[in-house]
Amino acid sequence: MAGRSGRISDEDIALVRERSPIADVVGEHIQLRNAGGGNLKGLCPFHDEKSPSFNVTPARGYYYCFGCAEGGDVITFVRKIENLTFTEAVERLAQRAGIQLRYEQGGYVPGREQGERLRLIEAHRAAAEFYAERLSAPEAAPGRRFLSERGFERADAERFGVGYAPNEWEALSRHLMGRGFTSQELIKGGLAREGRRGPVDRFRGRLIWPIRDITGDVIGFGARKLLDSDDGPKYLNTPESPIYHKSSVLYGVDLAKREIAKRSQAVIVEGYTDVMACHLAGVPTAVATCGTSFGEDHIKVLRRLLLDQAEFRGEVIFTFDGDSAGQKAALRAFQDEQKFVTQTFVAVQPDGLDPCDLRVKQGDGAVRDLIASREPLFAFAIRSTLSRYDLNTNEGRLAALDAAAPIVASIKDPGLRKTYVVDLDRWLGFIDEGFVIQRVQQVVGRTQEGGHAPGRRQAARGAAPARPAQARQEPLDPAVRLEAEALKLAVQRPALLGPEFDALGAATFTLPEHVALYELIVAAGGTVAGGPGGREWVDRLLEQADAASPGETGIDLTSLVTRFAVEAVRADVNIEERYGAAVLAKIQEVAVGRAVAQVKSRLQRLNPVEEQQEYNRLFGELVALEQQRRVLRERASGA
């Protein structure tokens, strides 16, 4: 936890936790929905899943994923999601909350003790301000003209942070180094490159778009060529850096994320001006990739925002140019389509206009109409394939059928696959569904023999198939579920259980992890010491877990405490007191039931005549146990 100039004071760390509500911080990365019992739920950002198993408990300030067992507090979340050290995560949250941190063993020295990521973020924010200010300079006239010709006003440029990079070798570098940033930081962040006499600006004489991450931090830039003398590419983007990874960056996601979640819709466009045009035209769910094709990591970002699952179906709409390159881009996206549970569509303007040009020529309404005219991606993929053949001849129709067959066969939903067989037959004009089905099967058979079936692509490339995370299974044994409920109450509402829970004994529990957690609670002072529960009690248990040795069982006690602190109690909050008493009575009843079974087993092995004294003693014990079980049963039902 040591920083470059000392460790952050414990008081400031506690203040950062207090002023960083976990639901707000997590909600900047994934969509959360009410899961009942004071819990929130969403798709886990740490592993792939189709149904949400990532839980957040705002009242206690913890999260836990029941799919991959990741869990912790708000600082842990920021560390893991942004790959930071503890100090960097605290600094990141402090910056977000407007807290100036104090550093012990060396004091506060601005600019020296901050983590690398925070320094690079600050450098990019300063660069974005620098570029935005230069857009009004006389030399930026070509940039202003470019925006004006595409229907954007000055207020629009300010809304999206558009700026201008002076056509000088060191304008930005001098500015940032004058602000205390080092040449190594500028080069590492991609703002400059190494020159003969020091850092040289990466972007010169270009229109600049700041690229922000999902939380709104500037992490890179996209730069459009303006000058004929510029021999570089039309668009130049920030290179890969510790904070910028183009395969997972979506331009505009910081502006669109709330509308994406609210409307259950994401619109994928091709460029920065298309994003601007869509947002200004009333399509605020538009985002774009940054110098790369739409891929696996982009899918993960969108699924978490859409809360992609059967109960919350949404739409992912791709917009592409109407030319052949645009169609190829759509078909590439089609290869990933079935990784969405959402419905996926394509919107292509027949005259080939992109959203930006469409808005200039036909107005805002035309952009909204384009999105409304979306076509299912399967249909688009099939129609695009058919368009390459002469369907007026038998030979052309048969070749088109063979070309479209693998697309139809790759549809996993049997009902949807059957529907597209019917559509394919109708589009080709065979009027013979049986023939089309047979031909599809034949083509797929030949494809599989060649080793190129859709499901074998990974094997053909020699890649190992992805292994899904093993979700924690709900225990089937009612007694085990009962143990879990008692432990959840002990972690979350210890006052409801009190000394009666502490007196149960470890033998009451059957699962090794339940025994370990019970012993941990007792070692921390028991539920008597937990009082009403809450954050302080959970923190105390976590400290006890950190101090404990995992032993031979290898049980992760920290993860275990976090899981039971987050998992929802089965009872409504209004009846928790009665529920706690009932759980205690039931778990004791189960334990007494085991003792009854053991005594009965011993009685059966005894001879009542030859071992009369022992038999009578055990029989008396059995009667007492049965009476105790009856009392506990009545308590459990009456609570």
PDB file of C-alpha atoms in Angstrom, residues 346-612:
ATOM      1  CA  VAL A 346     -28.513  -4.005 -39.468  1.00  0.00           C
ATOM      2  CA  ALA A 347     -29.574  -0.588 -40.787  1.00  0.00           C
ATOM      3  CA  VAL A 348     -28.155   0.317 -44.193  1.00  0.00           C
ATOM      4  CA  GLN A 349     -29.127   3.421 -46.130  1.00  0.00           C
ATOM      5  CA  PRO A 350     -29.918   2.347 -49.732  1.00  0.00           C
ATOM      6  CA  ASP A 351     -28.132   5.346 -51.268  1.00  0.00           C
ATOM      7  CA  GLY A 352     -24.983   4.579 -49.270  1.00  0.00           C
ATOM      8  CA  LEU A 353     -25.114   7.629 -46.988  1.00  0.00           C
ATOM      9  CA  ASP A 354     -23.694   7.256 -43.496  1.00  0.00           C
ATOM     10  CA  PRO A 355     -25.607   8.854 -40.568  1.00  0.00           C
ATOM     11  CA  CYS A 356     -23.526  12.044 -40.705  1.00  0.00           C
ATOM     12  CA  ASP A 357     -24.077  12.638 -44.450  1.00  0.00           C
ATOM     13  CA  LEU A 358     -27.696  11.569 -44.135  1.00  0.00           C
ATOM     14  CA  ARG A 359     -28.322  14.206 -41.453  1.00  0.00           C
ATOM     15  CA  VAL A 360     -26.703  16.925 -43.582  1.00  0.00           C
ATOM     16  CA  LYS A 361     -28.736  16.083 -46.713  1.00  0.00           C
ATOM     17  CA  GLN A 362     -32.065  14.959 -45.282  1.00  0.00           C
ATOM     18  CA  GLY A 363     -32.221  16.145 -41.672  1.00  0.00           C
ATOM     19  CA  ASP A 364     -32.515  14.626 -38.203  1.00  0.00           C
ATOM     20  CA  GLY A 365     -35.685  12.716 -39.036  1.00  0.00           C
ATOM     21  CA  ALA A 366     -33.924  10.723 -41.745  1.00  0.00           C
ATOM     22  CA  VAL A 367     -31.356   9.474 -39.208  1.00  0.00           C
ATOM     23  CA  ARG A 368     -34.107   8.328 -36.867  1.00  0.00           C
ATOM     24  CA  ASP A 369     -35.902   6.671 -39.801  1.00  0.00           C
ATOM     25  CA  LEU A 370     -32.704   4.837 -40.758  1.00  0.00           C
ATOM     26  CA  ILE A 371     -32.467   3.259 -37.318  1.00  0.00           C
ATOM     27  CA  ALA A 372     -36.195   2.477 -37.309  1.00  0.00           C
ATOM     28  CA  SER A 373     -35.841   0.654 -40.656  1.00  0.00           C
ATOM     29  CA  ARG A 374     -33.413  -1.875 -39.214  1.00  0.00           C
ATOM     30  CA  GLU A 375     -33.416  -5.416 -40.604  1.00  0.00           C
ATOM     31  CA  PRO A 376     -32.594  -8.595 -38.639  1.00  0.00           C
ATOM     32  CA  LEU A 377     -28.922  -9.437 -39.126  1.00  0.00           C
ATOM     33  CA  PHE A 378     -29.659 -13.003 -40.222  1.00  0.00           C
ATOM     34  CA  ALA A 379     -31.929 -11.708 -42.964  1.00  0.00           C
ATOM     35  CA  PHE A 380     -29.341  -9.123 -44.016  1.00  0.00           C
ATOM     36  CA  ALA A 381     -26.570 -11.714 -44.133  1.00  0.00           C
ATOM     37  CA  ILE A 382     -28.644 -14.068 -46.280  1.00  0.00           C
ATOM     38  CA  ARG A 383     -29.911 -11.335 -48.609  1.00  0.00           C
ATOM     39  CA  SER A 384     -26.378  -9.944 -49.034  1.00  0.00           C
ATOM     40  CA  THR A 385     -25.204 -13.398 -50.080  1.00  0.00           C
ATOM     41  CA  LEU A 386     -28.087 -13.905 -52.521  1.00  0.00           C
ATOM     42  CA  SER A 387     -27.446 -10.511 -54.143  1.00  0.00           C
ATOM     43  CA  ARG A 388     -24.176 -11.810 -55.610  1.00  0.00           C
ATOM     44  CA  TYR A 389     -25.955 -14.312 -57.854  1.00  0.00           C
ATOM     45  CA  ASP A 390     -28.232 -14.173 -60.890  1.00  0.00           C
ATOM     46  CA  LEU A 391     -31.512 -15.447 -59.475  1.00  0.00           C
ATOM     47  CA  ASN A 392     -33.142 -15.457 -62.911  1.00  0.00           C
ATOM     48  CA  THR A 393     -31.379 -18.700 -63.815  1.00  0.00           C
ATOM     49  CA  ASN A 394     -31.616 -22.152 -62.248  1.00  0.00           C
ATOM     50  CA  GLU A 395     -27.834 -22.301 -61.994  1.00  0.00           C
ATOM     51  CA  GLY A 396     -27.681 -18.948 -60.214  1.00  0.00           C
ATOM     52  CA  ARG A 397     -30.436 -19.834 -57.769  1.00  0.00           C
ATOM     53  CA  LEU A 398     -28.813 -23.156 -56.917  1.00  0.00           C
ATOM     54  CA  ALA A 399     -25.416 -21.523 -56.396  1.00  0.00           C
ATOM     55  CA  ALA A 400     -27.043 -18.870 -54.210  1.00  0.00           C
ATOM     56  CA  LEU A 401     -28.730 -21.589 -52.145  1.00  0.00           C
ATOM     57  CA  ASP A 402     -25.421 -23.351 -51.617  1.00  0.00           C
ATOM     58  CA  ALA A 403     -23.782 -20.068 -50.583  1.00  0.00           C
ATOM     59  CA  ALA A 404     -26.544 -19.124 -48.127  1.00  0.00           C
ATOM     60  CA  ALA A 405     -26.966 -22.608 -46.655  1.00  0.00           C
ATOM     61  CA  PRO A 406     -24.087 -22.360 -44.108  1.00  0.00           C
ATOM     62  CA  ILE A 407     -25.553 -19.122 -42.751  1.00  0.00           C
ATOM     63  CA  VAL A 408     -28.981 -20.701 -42.242  1.00  0.00           C
ATOM     64  CA  ALA A 409     -27.494 -23.868 -40.764  1.00  0.00           C
ATOM     65  CA  SER A 410     -25.448 -21.889 -38.248  1.00  0.00           C
ATOM     66  CA  ILE A 411     -28.581 -20.468 -36.590  1.00  0.00           C
ATOM     67  CA  LYS A 412     -28.744 -22.221 -33.236  1.00  0.00           C
ATOM     68  CA  ASP A 413     -32.431 -21.673 -32.466  1.00  0.00           C
ATOM     69  CA  PRO A 414     -34.305 -24.514 -34.280  1.00  0.00           C
ATOM     70  CA  GLY A 415     -37.505 -22.488 -34.653  1.00  0.00           C
ATOM     71  CA  LEU A 416     -35.678 -19.481 -36.074  1.00  0.00           C
ATOM     72  CA  ARG A 417     -33.637 -21.732 -38.374  1.00  0.00           C
ATOM     73  CA  LYS A 418     -36.861 -23.271 -39.759  1.00  0.00           C
ATOM     74  CA  THR A 419     -38.318 -19.795 -40.339  1.00  0.00           C
ATOM     75  CA  TYR A 420     -35.283 -18.728 -42.363  1.00  0.00           C
ATOM     76  CA  VAL A 421     -35.435 -21.924 -44.405  1.00  0.00           C
ATOM     77  CA  VAL A 422     -38.957 -20.855 -45.394  1.00  0.00           C
ATOM     78  CA  ASP A 423     -37.734 -17.330 -46.170  1.00  0.00           C
ATOM     79  CA  LEU A 424     -34.784 -18.632 -48.191  1.00  0.00           C
ATOM     80  CA  ASP A 425     -37.107 -20.836 -50.234  1.00  0.00           C
ATOM     81  CA  ARG A 426     -39.412 -17.862 -50.893  1.00  0.00           C
ATOM     82  CA  TRP A 427     -36.560 -15.472 -51.791  1.00  0.00           C
ATOM     83  CA  LEU A 428     -35.124 -17.984 -54.263  1.00  0.00           C
ATOM     84  CA  GLY A 429     -38.498 -18.931 -55.720  1.00  0.00           C
ATOM     85  CA  PHE A 430     -38.137 -22.734 -55.485  1.00  0.00           C
ATOM     86  CA  ILE A 431     -41.471 -23.147 -53.639  1.00  0.00           C
ATOM     87  CA  ASP A 432     -40.131 -26.428 -52.249  1.00  0.00           C
ATOM     88  CA  GLU A 433     -39.138 -26.229 -48.581  1.00  0.00           C
ATOM     89  CA  GLY A 434     -38.180 -29.900 -48.461  1.00  0.00           C
ATOM     90  CA  PHE A 435     -35.678 -29.432 -51.262  1.00  0.00           C
ATOM     91  CA  VAL A 436     -34.164 -26.352 -49.570  1.00  0.00           C
ATOM     92  CA  ILE A 437     -33.853 -28.196 -46.244  1.00  0.00           C
ATOM     93  CA  GLN A 438     -32.190 -31.159 -47.934  1.00  0.00           C
ATOM     94  CA  ARG A 439     -29.788 -28.918 -49.831  1.00  0.00           C
ATOM     95  CA  VAL A 440     -28.880 -27.033 -46.649  1.00  0.00           C
ATOM     96  CA  GLN A 441     -28.102 -30.316 -44.903  1.00  0.00           C
ATOM     97  CA  GLN A 442     -26.003 -31.540 -47.839  1.00  0.00           C
ATOM     98  CA  VAL A 443     -23.975 -28.346 -48.012  1.00  0.00           C
ATOM     99  CA  VAL A 444     -23.388 -28.358 -44.266  1.00  0.00           C
ATOM    100  CA  GLY A 445     -22.303 -32.002 -44.436  1.00  0.00           C
ATOM    101  CA  ARG A 446     -19.724 -31.211 -47.105  1.00  0.00           C
ATOM    102  CA  THR A 447     -18.511 -28.209 -45.114  1.00  0.00           C
ATOM    103  CA  GLN A 448     -18.047 -30.281 -41.983  1.00  0.00           C
ATOM    104  CA  GLU A 449     -16.134 -32.949 -43.912  1.00  0.00           C
ATOM    105  CA  GLY A 450     -13.798 -30.181 -45.031  1.00  0.00           C
ATOM    106  CA  GLY A 451     -13.204 -29.202 -41.431  1.00  0.00           C
ATOM    107  CA  HIS A 452     -14.653 -25.714 -41.764  1.00  0.00           C
ATOM    108  CA  ALA A 453     -18.005 -26.025 -40.085  1.00  0.00           C
ATOM    109  CA  PRO A 454     -18.979 -22.938 -38.097  1.00  0.00           C
ATOM    110  CA  GLY A 455     -18.612 -24.796 -34.826  1.00  0.00           C
ATOM    111  CA  ARG A 456     -15.104 -26.000 -35.723  1.00  0.00           C
ATOM    112  CA  ARG A 457     -13.438 -22.698 -36.443  1.00  0.00           C
ATOM    113  CA  GLN A 458     -11.560 -22.693 -33.172  1.00  0.00           C
ATOM    114  CA  ALA A 459     -10.361 -26.267 -33.634  1.00  0.00           C
ATOM    115  CA  ALA A 460      -9.229 -25.474 -37.170  1.00  0.00           C
ATOM    116  CA  ARG A 461      -7.160 -22.615 -35.814  1.00  0.00           C
ATOM    117  CA  GLY A 462      -5.743 -24.824 -33.102  1.00  0.00           C
ATOM    118  CA  ALA A 463      -7.320 -22.708 -30.369  1.00  0.00           C
ATOM    119  CA  ALA A 464      -8.670 -24.314 -27.261  1.00  0.00           C
ATOM    120  CA  PRO A 465     -12.409 -23.849 -26.802  1.00  0.00           C
ATOM    121  CA  ALA A 466     -13.386 -21.328 -24.161  1.00  0.00           C
ATOM    122  CA  ARG A 467     -14.301 -22.860 -20.829  1.00  0.00           C
ATOM    123  CA  PRO A 468     -17.213 -21.136 -19.149  1.00  0.00           C
ATOM    124  CA  ALA A 469     -16.851 -20.141 -15.539  1.00  0.00           C
ATOM    125  CA  GLN A 470     -18.325 -22.662 -13.135  1.00  0.00           C
ATOM    126  CA  ALA A 471     -21.250 -21.061 -11.388  1.00  0.00           C
ATOM    127  CA  ARG A 472     -21.841 -21.864  -7.743  1.00  0.00           C
ATOM    128  CA  GLN A 473     -24.672 -24.392  -7.602  1.00  0.00           C
ATOM    129  CA  GLU A 474     -27.550 -23.908  -5.185  1.00  0.00           C
ATOM    130  CA  PRO A 475     -27.315 -26.792  -2.649  1.00  0.00           C
ATOM    131  CA  LEU A 476     -30.097 -29.341  -2.998  1.00  0.00           C
ATOM    132  CA  ASP A 477     -29.969 -30.586   0.598  1.00  0.00           C
ATOM    133  CA  PRO A 478     -32.488 -28.532   2.659  1.00  0.00           C
ATOM    134  CA  ALA A 479     -30.265 -28.886   5.733  1.00  0.00           C
ATOM    135  CA  VAL A 480     -27.320 -27.371   3.862  1.00  0.00           C
ATOM    136  CA  ARG A 481     -29.494 -24.501   2.635  1.00  0.00           C
ATOM    137  CA  LEU A 482     -30.589 -23.953   6.225  1.00  0.00           C
ATOM    138  CA  GLU A 483     -26.959 -23.758   7.360  1.00  0.00           C
ATOM    139  CA  ALA A 484     -26.311 -21.146   4.689  1.00  0.00           C
ATOM    140  CA  GLU A 485     -29.281 -19.053   5.850  1.00  0.00           C
ATOM    141  CA  ALA A 486     -28.059 -19.135   9.454  1.00  0.00           C
ATOM    142  CA  LEU A 487     -24.572 -18.053   8.388  1.00  0.00           C
ATOM    143  CA  LYS A 488     -25.957 -15.254   6.181  1.00  0.00           C
ATOM    144  CA  LEU A 489     -27.903 -13.900   9.155  1.00  0.00           C
ATOM    145  CA  ALA A 490     -24.799 -14.206  11.366  1.00  0.00           C
ATOM    146  CA  VAL A 491     -22.822 -12.103   8.875  1.00  0.00           C
ATOM    147  CA  GLN A 492     -25.557  -9.630   7.930  1.00  0.00           C
ATOM    148  CA  ARG A 493     -27.890  -9.458  10.981  1.00  0.00           C
ATOM    149  CA  PRO A 494     -25.976 -10.955  13.946  1.00  0.00           C
ATOM    150  CA  ALA A 495     -28.302  -9.348  16.518  1.00  0.00           C
ATOM    151  CA  LEU A 496     -31.159 -11.537  15.238  1.00  0.00           C
ATOM    152  CA  LEU A 497     -29.269 -14.665  16.362  1.00  0.00           C
ATOM    153  CA  GLY A 498     -27.294 -13.629  19.442  1.00  0.00           C
ATOM    154  CA  PRO A 499     -25.581 -16.051  21.853  1.00  0.00           C
ATOM    155  CA  GLU A 500     -27.800 -18.971  20.827  1.00  0.00           C
ATOM    156  CA  PHE A 501     -26.005 -19.094  17.471  1.00  0.00           C
ATOM    157  CA  ASP A 502     -22.583 -18.913  19.115  1.00  0.00           C
ATOM    158  CA  ALA A 503     -23.486 -21.924  21.275  1.00  0.00           C
ATOM    159  CA  LEU A 504     -24.446 -24.138  18.331  1.00  0.00           C
ATOM    160  CA  GLY A 505     -20.954 -25.579  17.909  1.00  0.00           C
ATOM    161  CA  ALA A 506     -19.094 -26.329  14.687  1.00  0.00           C
ATOM    162  CA  ALA A 507     -20.515 -29.883  14.603  1.00  0.00           C
ATOM    163  CA  THR A 508     -23.928 -28.368  13.742  1.00  0.00           C
ATOM    164  CA  PHE A 509     -22.615 -27.592  10.258  1.00  0.00           C
ATOM    165  CA  THR A 510     -21.854 -30.167   7.572  1.00  0.00           C
ATOM    166  CA  LEU A 511     -20.097 -28.409   4.667  1.00  0.00           C
ATOM    167  CA  PRO A 512     -16.387 -27.661   5.304  1.00  0.00           C
ATOM    168  CA  GLU A 513     -16.831 -24.053   4.158  1.00  0.00           C
ATOM    169  CA  HIS A 514     -19.776 -23.614   6.549  1.00  0.00           C
ATOM    170  CA  VAL A 515     -17.736 -25.034   9.430  1.00  0.00           C
ATOM    171  CA  ALA A 516     -14.853 -22.692   8.550  1.00  0.00           C
ATOM    172  CA  LEU A 517     -17.107 -19.629   8.437  1.00  0.00           C
ATOM    173  CA  TYR A 518     -18.799 -20.537  11.728  1.00  0.00           C
ATOM    174  CA  GLU A 519     -15.437 -20.910  13.447  1.00  0.00           C
ATOM    175  CA  LEU A 520     -14.316 -17.595  11.967  1.00  0.00           C
ATOM    176  CA  ILE A 521     -17.410 -15.835  13.341  1.00  0.00           C
ATOM    177  CA  VAL A 522     -16.819 -17.332  16.792  1.00  0.00           C
ATOM    178  CA  ALA A 523     -13.148 -16.322  16.647  1.00  0.00           C
ATOM    179  CA  ALA A 524     -14.212 -12.741  15.878  1.00  0.00           C
ATOM    180  CA  GLY A 525     -16.228 -12.651  19.099  1.00  0.00           C
ATOM    181  CA  GLY A 526     -19.393 -14.352  17.903  1.00  0.00           C
ATOM    182  CA  THR A 527     -22.677 -12.779  16.883  1.00  0.00           C
ATOM    183  CA  VAL A 528     -22.842 -11.148  20.331  1.00  0.00           C
ATOM    184  CA  ALA A 529     -19.920  -8.963  19.259  1.00  0.00           C
ATOM    185  CA  GLY A 530     -21.556  -8.243  15.889  1.00  0.00           C
ATOM    186  CA  GLY A 531     -24.373  -6.138  17.337  1.00  0.00           C
ATOM    187  CA  PRO A 532     -26.741  -4.872  14.635  1.00  0.00           C
ATOM    188  CA  GLY A 533     -24.260  -5.859  11.924  1.00  0.00           C
ATOM    189  CA  GLY A 534     -23.457  -3.619   8.987  1.00  0.00           C
ATOM    190  CA  ARG A 535     -20.170  -2.533   7.494  1.00  0.00           C
ATOM    191  CA  GLU A 536     -18.134  -2.562  10.727  1.00  0.00           C
ATOM    192  CA  TRP A 537     -19.043  -6.169  11.551  1.00  0.00           C
ATOM    193  CA  VAL A 538     -18.260  -7.377   8.024  1.00  0.00           C
ATOM    194  CA  ASP A 539     -14.940  -5.512   8.118  1.00  0.00           C
ATOM    195  CA  ARG A 540     -14.131  -7.207  11.417  1.00  0.00           C
ATOM    196  CA  LEU A 541     -14.828 -10.617   9.899  1.00  0.00           C
ATOM    197  CA  LEU A 542     -12.687  -9.776   6.873  1.00  0.00           C
ATOM    198  CA  GLU A 543      -9.811  -8.740   9.128  1.00  0.00           C
ATOM    199  CA  GLN A 544     -10.189 -12.042  10.969  1.00  0.00           C
ATOM    200  CA  ALA A 545     -10.212 -13.849   7.607  1.00  0.00           C
ATOM    201  CA  ASP A 546      -7.036 -12.055   6.479  1.00  0.00           C
ATOM    202  CA  ALA A 547      -5.310 -13.056   9.693  1.00  0.00           C
ATOM    203  CA  ALA A 548      -6.421 -16.691   9.474  1.00  0.00           C
ATOM    204  CA  SER A 549      -4.388 -19.354   7.704  1.00  0.00           C
ATOM    205  CA  PRO A 550      -6.215 -21.210   4.897  1.00  0.00           C
ATOM    206  CA  GLY A 551      -4.912 -24.503   6.338  1.00  0.00           C
ATOM    207  CA  GLU A 552      -5.203 -27.761   4.509  1.00  0.00           C
ATOM    208  CA  THR A 553      -8.743 -27.074   3.268  1.00  0.00           C
ATOM    209  CA  GLY A 554      -7.600 -24.239   1.027  1.00  0.00           C
ATOM    210  CA  ILE A 555     -10.861 -22.355   1.750  1.00  0.00           C
ATOM    211  CA  ASP A 556     -10.713 -18.672   0.805  1.00  0.00           C
ATOM    212  CA  LEU A 557     -12.238 -17.173   3.950  1.00  0.00           C
ATOM    213  CA  THR A 558     -12.178 -13.613   2.605  1.00  0.00           C
ATOM    214  CA  SER A 559     -14.228 -14.613  -0.434  1.00  0.00           C
ATOM    215  CA  LEU A 560     -16.509 -16.655   1.803  1.00  0.00           C
ATOM    216  CA  VAL A 561     -17.267 -13.717   4.108  1.00  0.00           C
ATOM    217  CA  THR A 562     -17.896 -11.422   1.139  1.00  0.00           C
ATOM    218  CA  ARG A 563     -20.242 -13.949  -0.453  1.00  0.00           C
ATOM    219  CA  PHE A 564     -22.351 -14.353   2.676  1.00  0.00           C
ATOM    220  CA  ALA A 565     -22.369 -10.586   3.221  1.00  0.00           C
ATOM    221  CA  VAL A 566     -23.831  -9.999  -0.245  1.00  0.00           C
ATOM    222  CA  GLU A 567     -26.118 -12.986  -0.838  1.00  0.00           C
ATOM    223  CA  ALA A 568     -29.733 -12.053  -0.171  1.00  0.00           C
ATOM    224  CA  VAL A 569     -31.534 -13.414   2.887  1.00  0.00           C
ATOM    225  CA  ARG A 570     -34.630 -15.361   1.877  1.00  0.00           C
ATOM    226  CA  ALA A 571     -36.967 -13.504   4.241  1.00  0.00           C
ATOM    227  CA  ASP A 572     -38.607 -10.122   3.793  1.00  0.00           C
ATOM    228  CA  VAL A 573     -37.006  -7.411   5.920  1.00  0.00           C
ATOM    229  CA  ASN A 574     -40.267  -6.934   7.835  1.00  0.00           C
ATOM    230  CA  ILE A 575     -40.192 -10.448   9.252  1.00  0.00           C
ATOM    231  CA  GLU A 576     -36.436 -10.873   9.695  1.00  0.00           C
ATOM    232  CA  GLU A 577     -36.672 -11.097  13.499  1.00  0.00           C
ATOM    233  CA  ARG A 578     -39.155 -13.979  13.374  1.00  0.00           C
ATOM    234  CA  TYR A 579     -37.211 -15.507  10.515  1.00  0.00           C
ATOM    235  CA  GLY A 580     -33.988 -15.467  12.541  1.00  0.00           C
ATOM    236  CA  ALA A 581     -35.662 -17.267  15.440  1.00  0.00           C
ATOM    237  CA  ALA A 582     -37.151 -19.819  13.053  1.00  0.00           C
ATOM    238  CA  VAL A 583     -33.795 -20.511  11.365  1.00  0.00           C
ATOM    239  CA  LEU A 584     -32.109 -21.034  14.724  1.00  0.00           C
ATOM    240  CA  ALA A 585     -34.837 -23.428  15.829  1.00  0.00           C
ATOM    241  CA  LYS A 586     -34.775 -25.344  12.544  1.00  0.00           C
ATOM    242  CA  ILE A 587     -31.007 -25.734  12.431  1.00  0.00           C
ATOM    243  CA  GLN A 588     -31.032 -27.004  16.014  1.00  0.00           C
ATOM    244  CA  GLU A 589     -33.906 -29.330  15.135  1.00  0.00           C
ATOM    245  CA  VAL A 590     -31.840 -30.783  12.283  1.00  0.00           C
ATOM    246  CA  ALA A 591     -28.861 -31.272  14.631  1.00  0.00           C
ATOM    247  CA  VAL A 592     -31.081 -32.987  17.229  1.00  0.00           C
ATOM    248  CA  GLY A 593     -32.538 -35.137  14.457  1.00  0.00           C
ATOM    249  CA  ARG A 594     -29.059 -36.384  13.622  1.00  0.00           C
ATOM    250  CA  ALA A 595     -28.511 -37.222  17.314  1.00  0.00           C
ATOM    251  CA  VAL A 596     -31.858 -39.091  17.389  1.00  0.00           C
ATOM    252  CA  ALA A 597     -30.796 -41.163  14.374  1.00  0.00           C
ATOM    253  CA  GLN A 598     -27.501 -42.030  16.035  1.00  0.00           C
ATOM    254  CA  VAL A 599     -29.173 -43.133  19.295  1.00  0.00           C
ATOM    255  CA  LYS A 600     -31.734 -45.242  17.424  1.00  0.00           C
ATOM    256  CA  SER A 601     -28.917 -46.904  15.483  1.00  0.00           C
ATOM    257  CA  ARG A 602     -27.104 -47.783  18.739  1.00  0.00           C
ATOM    258  CA  LEU A 603     -30.319 -49.098  20.333  1.00  0.00           C
ATOM    259  CA  GLN A 604     -30.852 -51.463  17.416  1.00  0.00           C
ATOM    260  CA  ARG A 605     -27.428 -52.965  17.992  1.00  0.00           C
ATOM    261  CA  LEU A 606     -28.084 -53.642  21.714  1.00  0.00           C
ATOM    262  CA  ASN A 607     -29.713 -56.721  23.314  1.00  0.00           C
ATOM    263  CA  PRO A 608     -32.436 -55.347  25.674  1.00  0.00           C
ATOM    264  CA  VAL A 609     -32.066 -58.367  28.003  1.00  0.00           C
ATOM    265  CA  GLU A 610     -28.301 -58.840  28.149  1.00  0.00           C
ATOM    266  CA  GLU A 611     -27.477 -55.090  28.021  1.00  0.00           C
ATOM    267  CA  GLN A 612     -30.503 -53.807  29.893  1.00  0.00           C
TER     268      GLN A 612
END
